[in-house]
Coordinates of C-alpha atoms in Angstrom, one line a residue:
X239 CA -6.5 -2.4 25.6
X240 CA -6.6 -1.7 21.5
X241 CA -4.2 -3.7 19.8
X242 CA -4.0 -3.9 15.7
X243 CA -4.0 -7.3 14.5
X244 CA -0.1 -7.3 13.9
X245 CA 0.2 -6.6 18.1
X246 CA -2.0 -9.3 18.8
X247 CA -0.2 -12.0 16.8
X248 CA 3.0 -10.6 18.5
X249 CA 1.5 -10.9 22.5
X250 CA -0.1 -14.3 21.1
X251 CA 3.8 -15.7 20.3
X252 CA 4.9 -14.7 23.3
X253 CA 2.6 -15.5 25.5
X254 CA 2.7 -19.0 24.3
X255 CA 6.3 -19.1 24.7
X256 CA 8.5 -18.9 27.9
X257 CA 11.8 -18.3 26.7
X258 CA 13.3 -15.0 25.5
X259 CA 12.5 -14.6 21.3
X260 CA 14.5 -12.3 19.2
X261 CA 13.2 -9.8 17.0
X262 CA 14.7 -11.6 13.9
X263 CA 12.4 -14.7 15.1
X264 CA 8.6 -12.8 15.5
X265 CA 10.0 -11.2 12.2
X266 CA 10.2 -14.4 11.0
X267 CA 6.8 -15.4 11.8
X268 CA 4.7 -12.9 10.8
X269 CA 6.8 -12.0 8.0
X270 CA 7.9 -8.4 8.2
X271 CA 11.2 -6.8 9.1
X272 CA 13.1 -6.5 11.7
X273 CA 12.0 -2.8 11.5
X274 CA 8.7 -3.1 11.8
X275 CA 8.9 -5.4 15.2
X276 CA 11.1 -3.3 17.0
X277 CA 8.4 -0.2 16.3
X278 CA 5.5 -2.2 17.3
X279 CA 7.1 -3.7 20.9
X280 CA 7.8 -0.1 21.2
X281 CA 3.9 0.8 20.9
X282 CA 2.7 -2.5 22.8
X283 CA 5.3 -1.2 25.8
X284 CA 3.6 2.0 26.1
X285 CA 0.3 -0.3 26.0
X286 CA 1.1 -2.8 28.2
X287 CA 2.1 -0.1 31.1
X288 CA -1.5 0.8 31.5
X289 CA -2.3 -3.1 32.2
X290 CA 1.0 -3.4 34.5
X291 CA 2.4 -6.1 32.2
X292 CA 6.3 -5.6 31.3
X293 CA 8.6 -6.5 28.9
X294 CA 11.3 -8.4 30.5
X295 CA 14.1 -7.6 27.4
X296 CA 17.9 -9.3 27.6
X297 CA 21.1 -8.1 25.2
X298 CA 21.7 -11.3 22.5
X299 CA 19.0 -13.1 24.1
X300 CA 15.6 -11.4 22.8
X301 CA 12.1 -10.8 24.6
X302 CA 9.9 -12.2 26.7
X303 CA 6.5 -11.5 28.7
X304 CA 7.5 -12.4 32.3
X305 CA 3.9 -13.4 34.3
X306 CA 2.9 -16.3 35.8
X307 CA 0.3 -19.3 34.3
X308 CA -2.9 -17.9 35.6
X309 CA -2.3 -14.6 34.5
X310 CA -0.7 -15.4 31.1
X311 CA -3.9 -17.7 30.0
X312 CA -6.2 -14.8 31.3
X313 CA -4.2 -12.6 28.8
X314 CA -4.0 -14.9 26.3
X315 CA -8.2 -15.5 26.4
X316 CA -8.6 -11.5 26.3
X317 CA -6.8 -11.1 23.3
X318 CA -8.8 -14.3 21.9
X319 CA -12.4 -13.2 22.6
X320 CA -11.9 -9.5 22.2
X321 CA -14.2 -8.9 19.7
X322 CA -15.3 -5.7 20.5
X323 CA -15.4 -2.8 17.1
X324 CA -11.9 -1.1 17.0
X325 CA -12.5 2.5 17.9
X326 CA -10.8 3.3 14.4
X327 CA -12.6 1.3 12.9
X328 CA -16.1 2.6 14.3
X329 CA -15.2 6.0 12.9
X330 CA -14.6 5.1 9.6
X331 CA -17.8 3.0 9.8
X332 CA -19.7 6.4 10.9
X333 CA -17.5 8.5 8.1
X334 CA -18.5 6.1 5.3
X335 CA -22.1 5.8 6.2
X336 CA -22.5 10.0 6.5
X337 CA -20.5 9.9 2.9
X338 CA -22.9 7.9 1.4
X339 CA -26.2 9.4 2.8
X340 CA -24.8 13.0 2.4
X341 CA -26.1 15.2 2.8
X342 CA -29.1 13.6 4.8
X343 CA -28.7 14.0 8.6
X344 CA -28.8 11.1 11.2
X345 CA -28.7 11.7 15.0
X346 CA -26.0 10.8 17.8
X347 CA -28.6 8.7 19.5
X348 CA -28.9 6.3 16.4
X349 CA -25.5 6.4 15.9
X350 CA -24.9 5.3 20.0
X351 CA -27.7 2.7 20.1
X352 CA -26.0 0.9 16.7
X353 CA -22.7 1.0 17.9
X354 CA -23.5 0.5 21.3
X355 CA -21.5 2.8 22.6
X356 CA -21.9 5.9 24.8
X357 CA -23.1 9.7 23.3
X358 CA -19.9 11.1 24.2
X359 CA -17.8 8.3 22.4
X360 CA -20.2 9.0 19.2
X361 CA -18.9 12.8 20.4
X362 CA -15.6 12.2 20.2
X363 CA -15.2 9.8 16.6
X364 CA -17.7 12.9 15.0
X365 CA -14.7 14.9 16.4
X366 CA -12.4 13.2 14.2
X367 CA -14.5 13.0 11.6
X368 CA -14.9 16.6 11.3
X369 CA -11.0 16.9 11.3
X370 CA -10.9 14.0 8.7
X371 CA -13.6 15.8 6.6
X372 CA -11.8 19.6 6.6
X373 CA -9.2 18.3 4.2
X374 CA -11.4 17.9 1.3
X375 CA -13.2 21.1 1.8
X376 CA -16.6 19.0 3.6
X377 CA -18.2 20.2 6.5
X378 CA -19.9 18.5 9.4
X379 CA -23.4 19.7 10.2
X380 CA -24.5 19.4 13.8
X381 CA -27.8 21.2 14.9
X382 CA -31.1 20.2 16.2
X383 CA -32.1 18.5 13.1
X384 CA -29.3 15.9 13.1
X385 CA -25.7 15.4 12.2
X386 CA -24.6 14.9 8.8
X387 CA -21.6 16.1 5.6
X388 CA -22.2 19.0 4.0
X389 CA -20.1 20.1 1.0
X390 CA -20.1 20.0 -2.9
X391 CA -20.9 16.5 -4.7
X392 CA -17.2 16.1 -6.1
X393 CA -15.5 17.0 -2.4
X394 CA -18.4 14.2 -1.3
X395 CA -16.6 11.4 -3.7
X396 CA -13.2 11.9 -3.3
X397 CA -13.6 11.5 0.3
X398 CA -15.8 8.6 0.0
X399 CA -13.3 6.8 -2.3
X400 CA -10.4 7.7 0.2
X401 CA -12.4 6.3 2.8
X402 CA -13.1 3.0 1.5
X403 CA -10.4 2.0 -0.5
X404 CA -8.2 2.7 3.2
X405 CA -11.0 1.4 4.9
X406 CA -10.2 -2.3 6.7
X407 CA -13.2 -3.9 8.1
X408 CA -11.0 -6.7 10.2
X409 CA -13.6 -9.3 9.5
X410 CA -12.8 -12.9 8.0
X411 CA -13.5 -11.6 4.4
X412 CA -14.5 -13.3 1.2
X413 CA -12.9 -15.0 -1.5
X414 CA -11.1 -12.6 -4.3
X415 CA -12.7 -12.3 -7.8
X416 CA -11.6 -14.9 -10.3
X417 CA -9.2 -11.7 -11.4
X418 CA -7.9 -11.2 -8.3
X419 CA -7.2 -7.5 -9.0
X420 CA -8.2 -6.4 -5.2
X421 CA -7.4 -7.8 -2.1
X422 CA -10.1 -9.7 -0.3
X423 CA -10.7 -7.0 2.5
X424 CA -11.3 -4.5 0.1
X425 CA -13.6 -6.7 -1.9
X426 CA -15.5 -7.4 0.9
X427 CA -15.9 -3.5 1.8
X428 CA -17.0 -3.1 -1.5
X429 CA -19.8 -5.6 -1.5
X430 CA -20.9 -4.5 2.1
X431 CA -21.8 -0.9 0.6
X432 CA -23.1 -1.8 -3.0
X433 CA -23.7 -5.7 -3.4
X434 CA -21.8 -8.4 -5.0
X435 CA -23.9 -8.2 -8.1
X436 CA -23.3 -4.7 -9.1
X437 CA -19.6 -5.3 -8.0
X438 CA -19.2 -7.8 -10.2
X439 CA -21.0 -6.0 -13.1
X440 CA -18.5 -3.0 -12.9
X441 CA -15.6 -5.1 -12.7
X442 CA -17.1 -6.6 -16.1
X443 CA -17.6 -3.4 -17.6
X444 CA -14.0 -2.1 -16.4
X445 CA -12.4 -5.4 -18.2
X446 CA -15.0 -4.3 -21.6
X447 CA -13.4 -1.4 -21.7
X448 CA -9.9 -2.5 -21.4
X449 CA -10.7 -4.4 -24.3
X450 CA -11.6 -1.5 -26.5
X451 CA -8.4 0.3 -24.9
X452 CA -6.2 -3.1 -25.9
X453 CA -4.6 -3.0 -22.8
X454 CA -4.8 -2.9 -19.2
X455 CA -5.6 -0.5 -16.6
X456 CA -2.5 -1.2 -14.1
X457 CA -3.5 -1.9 -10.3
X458 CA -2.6 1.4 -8.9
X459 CA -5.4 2.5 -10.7
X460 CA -8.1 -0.2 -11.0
X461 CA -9.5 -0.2 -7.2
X462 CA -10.1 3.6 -7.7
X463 CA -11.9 3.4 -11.5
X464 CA -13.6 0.7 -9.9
X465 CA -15.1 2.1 -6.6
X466 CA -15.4 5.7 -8.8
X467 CA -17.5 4.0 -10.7
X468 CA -19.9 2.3 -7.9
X469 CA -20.3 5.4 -6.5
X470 CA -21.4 7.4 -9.2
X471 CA -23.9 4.8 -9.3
X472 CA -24.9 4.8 -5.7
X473 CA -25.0 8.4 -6.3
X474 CA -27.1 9.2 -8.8
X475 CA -29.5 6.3 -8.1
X476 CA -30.1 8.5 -4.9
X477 CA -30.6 11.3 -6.8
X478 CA -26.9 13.0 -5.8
X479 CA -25.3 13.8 -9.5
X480 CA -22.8 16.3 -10.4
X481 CA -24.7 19.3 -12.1
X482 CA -21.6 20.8 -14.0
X483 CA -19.3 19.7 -16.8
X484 CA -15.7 19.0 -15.0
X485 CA -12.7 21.2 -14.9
X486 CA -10.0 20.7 -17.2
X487 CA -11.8 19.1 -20.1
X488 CA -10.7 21.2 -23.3
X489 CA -10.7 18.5 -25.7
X490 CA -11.0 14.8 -25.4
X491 CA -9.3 11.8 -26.9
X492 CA -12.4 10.5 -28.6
X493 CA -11.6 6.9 -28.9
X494 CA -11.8 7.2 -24.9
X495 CA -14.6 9.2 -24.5
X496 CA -16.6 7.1 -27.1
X497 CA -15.9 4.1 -24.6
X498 CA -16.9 6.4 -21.4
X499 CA -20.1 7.1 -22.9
X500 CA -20.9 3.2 -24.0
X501 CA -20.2 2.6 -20.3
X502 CA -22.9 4.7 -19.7
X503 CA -24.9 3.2 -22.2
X504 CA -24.6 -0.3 -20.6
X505 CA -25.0 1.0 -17.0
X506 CA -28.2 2.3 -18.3
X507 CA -29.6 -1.1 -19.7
X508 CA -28.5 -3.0 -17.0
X509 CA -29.4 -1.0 -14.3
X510 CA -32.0 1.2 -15.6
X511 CA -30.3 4.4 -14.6
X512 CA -29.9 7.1 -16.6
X513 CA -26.1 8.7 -16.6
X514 CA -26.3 12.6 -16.9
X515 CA -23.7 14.0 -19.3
X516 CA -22.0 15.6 -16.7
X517 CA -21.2 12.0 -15.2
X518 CA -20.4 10.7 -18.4
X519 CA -17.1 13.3 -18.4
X520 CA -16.1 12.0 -14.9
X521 CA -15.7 8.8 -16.4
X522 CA -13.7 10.3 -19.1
X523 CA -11.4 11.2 -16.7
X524 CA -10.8 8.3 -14.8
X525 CA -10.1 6.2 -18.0
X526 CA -8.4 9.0 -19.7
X527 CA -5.9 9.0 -16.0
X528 CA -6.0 5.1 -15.2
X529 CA -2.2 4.1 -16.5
X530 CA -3.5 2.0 -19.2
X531 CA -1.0 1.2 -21.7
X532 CA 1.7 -0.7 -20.3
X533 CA 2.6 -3.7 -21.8
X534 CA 4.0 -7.0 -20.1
X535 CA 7.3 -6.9 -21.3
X536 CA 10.3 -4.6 -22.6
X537 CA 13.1 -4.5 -24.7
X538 CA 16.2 -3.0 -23.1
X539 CA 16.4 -0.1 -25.3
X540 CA 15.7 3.5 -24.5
X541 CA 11.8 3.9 -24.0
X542 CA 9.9 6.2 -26.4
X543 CA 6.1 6.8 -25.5
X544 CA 5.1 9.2 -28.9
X545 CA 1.5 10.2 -26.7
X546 CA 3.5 11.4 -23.7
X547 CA 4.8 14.9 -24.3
X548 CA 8.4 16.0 -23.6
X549 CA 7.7 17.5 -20.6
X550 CA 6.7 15.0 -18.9
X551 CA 9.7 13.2 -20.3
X552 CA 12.2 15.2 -18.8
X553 CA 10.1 15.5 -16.1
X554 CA 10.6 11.9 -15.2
X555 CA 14.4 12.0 -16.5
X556 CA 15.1 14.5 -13.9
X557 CA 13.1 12.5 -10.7
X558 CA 15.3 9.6 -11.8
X559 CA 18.8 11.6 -11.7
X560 CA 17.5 13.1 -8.1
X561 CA 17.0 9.8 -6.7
X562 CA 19.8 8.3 -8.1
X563 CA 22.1 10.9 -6.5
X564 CA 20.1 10.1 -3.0
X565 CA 20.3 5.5 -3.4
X566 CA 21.6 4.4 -5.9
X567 CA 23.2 6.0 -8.9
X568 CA 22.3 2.6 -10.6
X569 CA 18.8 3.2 -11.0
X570 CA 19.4 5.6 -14.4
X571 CA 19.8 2.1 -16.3
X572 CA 16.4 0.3 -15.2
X573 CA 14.9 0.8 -17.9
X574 CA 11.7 -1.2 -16.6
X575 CA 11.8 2.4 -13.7
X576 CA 12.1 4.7 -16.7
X577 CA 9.0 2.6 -18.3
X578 CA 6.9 2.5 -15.1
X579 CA 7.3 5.6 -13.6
X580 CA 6.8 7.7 -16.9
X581 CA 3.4 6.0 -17.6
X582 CA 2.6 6.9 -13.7
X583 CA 3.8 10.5 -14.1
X584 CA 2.2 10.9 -17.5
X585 CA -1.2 9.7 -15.9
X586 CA -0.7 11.7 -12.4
X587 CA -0.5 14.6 -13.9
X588 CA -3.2 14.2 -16.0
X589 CA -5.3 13.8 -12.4
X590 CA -3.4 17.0 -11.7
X591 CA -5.1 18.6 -14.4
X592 CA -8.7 17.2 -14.1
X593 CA -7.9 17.5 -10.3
X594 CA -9.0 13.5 -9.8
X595 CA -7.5 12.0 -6.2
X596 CA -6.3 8.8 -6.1
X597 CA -5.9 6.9 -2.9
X598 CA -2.7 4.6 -2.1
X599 CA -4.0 1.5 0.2
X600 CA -0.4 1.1 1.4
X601 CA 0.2 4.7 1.9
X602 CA 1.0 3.3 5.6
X603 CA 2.7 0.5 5.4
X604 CA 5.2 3.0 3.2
X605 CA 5.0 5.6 5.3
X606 CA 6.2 3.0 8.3
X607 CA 8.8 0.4 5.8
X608 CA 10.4 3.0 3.5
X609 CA 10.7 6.1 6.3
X610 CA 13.6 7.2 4.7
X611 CA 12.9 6.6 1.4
X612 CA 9.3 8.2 1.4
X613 CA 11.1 11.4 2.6
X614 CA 13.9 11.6 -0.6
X615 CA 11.0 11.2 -2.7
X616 CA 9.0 13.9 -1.0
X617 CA 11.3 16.1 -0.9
X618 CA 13.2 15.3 -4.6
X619 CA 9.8 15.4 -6.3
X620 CA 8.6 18.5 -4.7
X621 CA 11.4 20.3 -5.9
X622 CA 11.3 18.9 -9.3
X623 CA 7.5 19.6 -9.6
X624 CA 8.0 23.1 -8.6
X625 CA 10.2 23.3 -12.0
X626 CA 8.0 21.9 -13.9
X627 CA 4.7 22.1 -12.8
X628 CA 4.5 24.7 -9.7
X629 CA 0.8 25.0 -9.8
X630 CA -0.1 21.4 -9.0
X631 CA 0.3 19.9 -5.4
X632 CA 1.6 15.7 -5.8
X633 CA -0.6 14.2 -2.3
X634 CA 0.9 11.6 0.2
X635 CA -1.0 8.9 -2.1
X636 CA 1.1 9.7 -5.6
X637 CA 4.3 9.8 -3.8
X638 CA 3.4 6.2 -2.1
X639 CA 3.3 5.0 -5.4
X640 CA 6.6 6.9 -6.8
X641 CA 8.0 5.3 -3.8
X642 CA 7.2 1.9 -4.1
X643 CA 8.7 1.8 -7.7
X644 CA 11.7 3.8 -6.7
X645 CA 12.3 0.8 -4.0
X646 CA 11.5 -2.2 -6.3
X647 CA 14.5 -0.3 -8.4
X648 CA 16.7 -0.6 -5.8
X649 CA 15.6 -3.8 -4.8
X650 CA 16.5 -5.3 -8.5
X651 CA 19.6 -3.5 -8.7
X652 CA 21.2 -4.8 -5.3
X653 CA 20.0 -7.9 -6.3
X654 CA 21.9 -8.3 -9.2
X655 CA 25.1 -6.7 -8.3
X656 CA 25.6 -8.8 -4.8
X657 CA 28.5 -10.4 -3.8
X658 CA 28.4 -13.1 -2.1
X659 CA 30.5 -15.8 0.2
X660 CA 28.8 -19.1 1.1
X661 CA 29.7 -20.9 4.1
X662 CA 29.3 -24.8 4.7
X663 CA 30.6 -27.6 6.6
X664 CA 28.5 -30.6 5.8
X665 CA 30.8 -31.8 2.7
X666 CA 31.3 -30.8 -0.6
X667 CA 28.7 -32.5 -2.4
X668 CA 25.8 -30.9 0.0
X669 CA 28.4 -27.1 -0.4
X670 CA 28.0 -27.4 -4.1
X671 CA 24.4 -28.2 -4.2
X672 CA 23.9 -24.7 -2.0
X673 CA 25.6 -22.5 -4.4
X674 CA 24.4 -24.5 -7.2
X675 CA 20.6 -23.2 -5.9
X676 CA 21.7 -19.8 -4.7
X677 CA 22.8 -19.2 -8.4
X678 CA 19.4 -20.8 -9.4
X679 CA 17.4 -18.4 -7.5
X680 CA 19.5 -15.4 -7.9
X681 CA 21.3 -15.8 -10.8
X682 CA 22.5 -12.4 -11.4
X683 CA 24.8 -12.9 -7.9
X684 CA 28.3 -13.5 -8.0
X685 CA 29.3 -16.4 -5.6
X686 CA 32.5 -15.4 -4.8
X687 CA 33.6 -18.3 -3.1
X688 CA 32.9 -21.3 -0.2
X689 CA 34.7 -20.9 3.1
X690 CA 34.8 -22.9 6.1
X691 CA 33.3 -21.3 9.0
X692 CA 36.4 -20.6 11.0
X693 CA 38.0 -18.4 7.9
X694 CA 34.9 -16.1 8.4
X695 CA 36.1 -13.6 10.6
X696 CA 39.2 -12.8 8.0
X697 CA 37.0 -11.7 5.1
X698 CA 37.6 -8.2 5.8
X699 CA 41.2 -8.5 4.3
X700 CA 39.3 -8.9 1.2
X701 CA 40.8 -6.2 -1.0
X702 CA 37.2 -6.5 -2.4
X703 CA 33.8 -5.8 -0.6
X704 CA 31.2 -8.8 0.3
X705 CA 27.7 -8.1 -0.3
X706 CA 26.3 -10.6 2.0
X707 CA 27.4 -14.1 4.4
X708 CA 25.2 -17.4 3.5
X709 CA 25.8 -20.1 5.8
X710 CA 24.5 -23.5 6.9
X711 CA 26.1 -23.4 10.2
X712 CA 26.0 -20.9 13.3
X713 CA 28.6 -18.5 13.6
X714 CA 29.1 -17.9 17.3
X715 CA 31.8 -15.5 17.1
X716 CA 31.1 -13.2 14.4
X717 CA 32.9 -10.2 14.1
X718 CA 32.0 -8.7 10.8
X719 CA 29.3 -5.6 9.4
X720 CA 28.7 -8.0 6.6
X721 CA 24.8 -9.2 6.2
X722 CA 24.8 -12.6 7.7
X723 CA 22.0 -14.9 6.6
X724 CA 21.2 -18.2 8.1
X725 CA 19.9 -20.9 5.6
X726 CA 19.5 -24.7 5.3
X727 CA 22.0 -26.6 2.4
X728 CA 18.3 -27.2 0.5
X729 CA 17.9 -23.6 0.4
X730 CA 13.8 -23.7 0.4
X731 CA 11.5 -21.6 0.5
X732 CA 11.5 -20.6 4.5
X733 CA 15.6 -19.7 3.5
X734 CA 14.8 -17.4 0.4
X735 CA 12.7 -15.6 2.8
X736 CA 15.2 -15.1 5.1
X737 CA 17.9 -14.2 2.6
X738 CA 15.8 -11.1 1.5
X739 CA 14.7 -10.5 5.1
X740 CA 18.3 -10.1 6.0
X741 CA 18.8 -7.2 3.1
X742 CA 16.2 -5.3 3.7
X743 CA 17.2 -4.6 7.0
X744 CA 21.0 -4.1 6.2

């Protein structure tokens, strides 16, 4: 039975508990949405039937796993001491390792008697691979020398950099760097395939140049400078550089390219490798793309950028105006979304141009949280681009992105126009302290007013419309399609939590 970490922490809580457990509550617990819990139960149903274990599910009271003692602990130690390598995992181990060492052949037996597994299975994950490895134009080789990737140096890269940055190794990982710019998992993958120190000297030489740019390169972007970067290295080191000046290089912003090639320099020096020109350009490229520029704060008037053409410009006016008509039509006065998204749109198509991939860790998790959203975008940007820019193709990874800021949008703009009632029956003093840290934590909200909880069922003769319901005591008989949110009078943290839990699955 292969469960993902999040199905294992849900069979662990209820496993350990006897009584029924709502959705709301795992939610709760493993801090996700109510969303996300229903599709996983879902999954681990489907799962479970192979093992003969059943959901025993009740209307208002929740979940629970119905089995007796003996059998629950001998579940409950499975999922504890199954430490066996993830089947997806193993292939991306395999997919990684034939990147690297592309396009020098291994064989099946090797890759069985390492992973300890059978021929066939090592069959069956080269399988996938080979299907993984067709989008970017790569091919598997399998003969009687050995099993390996075949395909153009560039092709080689981009898949290696899509590979690792969505790569999770599910080990206890290491400490961040003191920046704290990646997450530990994918710091960890990083220094499993080319060491802490030369890790830590490309981050240094990223931060060098950021210096010399006088600003910073934004997050989307750093993990994939960063493990570009490490790979060129690994790369050439072996002997594997790119033989050909890049595509789309007609002129160059020399400022940039005078920092590219002092990266060089200094990866020289250090490392005592010598950077073809050819390389030198690929740098270029990721700099020249990396969404440096943006500043830390804004003022709230309209945003000029005088290096970002007018093209772009009403390139971006016009994805904002589509998703406005498709949310909310509030979105056209963020001006931090008008900021954000055209230094992202100004960089992607840049990549466009020099055809540079980059990949989205949370591609997933956006794909899975923001279903509906991730399609409007899809399908508002891909009509827009084919105004604008028909001969470029925006991947799964850029729209991720163009998601994510199109939901923190929408996010800040419910946020400030909420309306809300409180409800509390444990004396005015304690009622006034509530709303007092309500409007402390959101102050943007408009409390409305503080009912007891026997008035709530007659707010919907309100000739005007309640955002959300935040009460200290349990309403038994609600009646309403209002948000209701649960919090203590000290509204702490655990309560905030639950207050945005509540509207993002409204």
């Amino acid at each position: 039975m292969k469960l993902s970490d999040r199905q294992k922490s849900i069979m662990k809580s209820l496993l350990e508990s006897h009584d029924y457990q709502t959705t709301e509550q795992i939610a709760r617990q493993l801090n996700v949405s109510k969303k996300t819990i229903y599709r996983e139960l879902d999954e681990l149903r489907n799962l479970l039937r192979n093992e003969n274990i059943e959901f025993d599910s009740k209307i208002g009271a929740g979940v629970r796993i119905d089995l007796d003692q003996a059998t629950r602990n001998q579940l409950t130690l499975k999922l504890a001491t199954d430490s066996s390598l993830p089947l997806d995992q193993r292939r991306y181990e395999i997919l990684i390792d034939l990147l690297q060492n592309a396009p020098q052949l291994t064989s099946i037996k090797k890759l069985s008697d390492y992973y300890f597994v059978s021929r066939s299975s090592i069959q069956n994950d080269l399988k996938y691979i080979e299907e993984w490895i067709h989008c970017y134009d790569l091919t598997l080789i399998r003969n009687s020398l050995g099993t390996g990737i075949d395909g153009r140096e560039i092709d080689i890269r981009k898949a290696l950099t899509t590979a690792i940055i969505k790569y999770h190794s599910g080990t206890t990982t290491m400490q961040t760097s003191a920046s704290e710019r990646i997450d530990a998992d994918t710091r960890t993958i990083l220094v499993q395939q080319f060491s802490e120190q030369v890790v830590v000297y490309v981050e240094n030489l990223i931060h060098e140049a950021e210096n010399q740019l006088h600003s910073v390169i934004g997050d989307p972007y750093y993990i994939n400078i960063l493990t570009h970067i490490l790979i060129l290295i690994n790369r050439v080191r072996s002997g594997k550089q790119l033989d050909h000046k890049p595509n789309g290089i007609n002129e160059v912003d020399l400022h940039v390219f005078r920092i590219a090639v002092e990266m060089s320099t200094k990866i020289k020096l250090h490392l005592n490798l010598e950077i073809p020109d050819s390389e030198i350009y690929y740098i270029y490229q990721h700099l020249d793309t990396s969404g440096y520029g943006i500043e830390p704060s804004i003022s709230n008037k309209d945003i000029e950028f005088t290096n970002i053409n007018s093209k772009v410009k009403e390139y971006c006016h016009d994805i904002i105006a589509a998703m406005s008509q498709v949310t909310d039509p509030q979105i056209v006065n963020d001006n931090y979304l008008k900021r954000y998204l055209l230094l992202h749109l100004h960089s992607m198509i840049g990549r466009q141009k020099y055809q540079i991939e980059i990949s989205c860790p949370l591609l997933t998790a956006v794909k899975n949280d923001y279903q509906e959203l991730f399609a409007k975008t899809v399908q508002a940007v891909s009509e827009i681009t084919q105004r604008y820019y028909p001969q470029y193709h925006i991947s799964e990874d850029e729209l991720a992105y163009l998601t994510l800021y199109i939901q923190g949008s929408l996010e800040v703009v419910q946020l400030k126009k909420l309306r809300v009632i409180v409800v509390c029956s444990s004396g005015i003093g304690t009622s006034h302290l509530l709303m007092a840290r309500i409007k402390k934590t959101f102050p943007t909200w408009e409390v409305v007013d503080m009912i007891a909880a026997s008035k709530v069922n007659t707010l919907d003769q309100l000739p005007e419309k309640i955002d959300l319901i935040v009460s200290t005591v349990n309403i038994a008989d609600y009646k309403l399609h209002i948000p209701l949110a649960f919090v203590s009078v000290l509204f702490n943290e655990n309560d905030i939590k639950n207050v945005k839990s509540v509207l993002e699955n409204r």
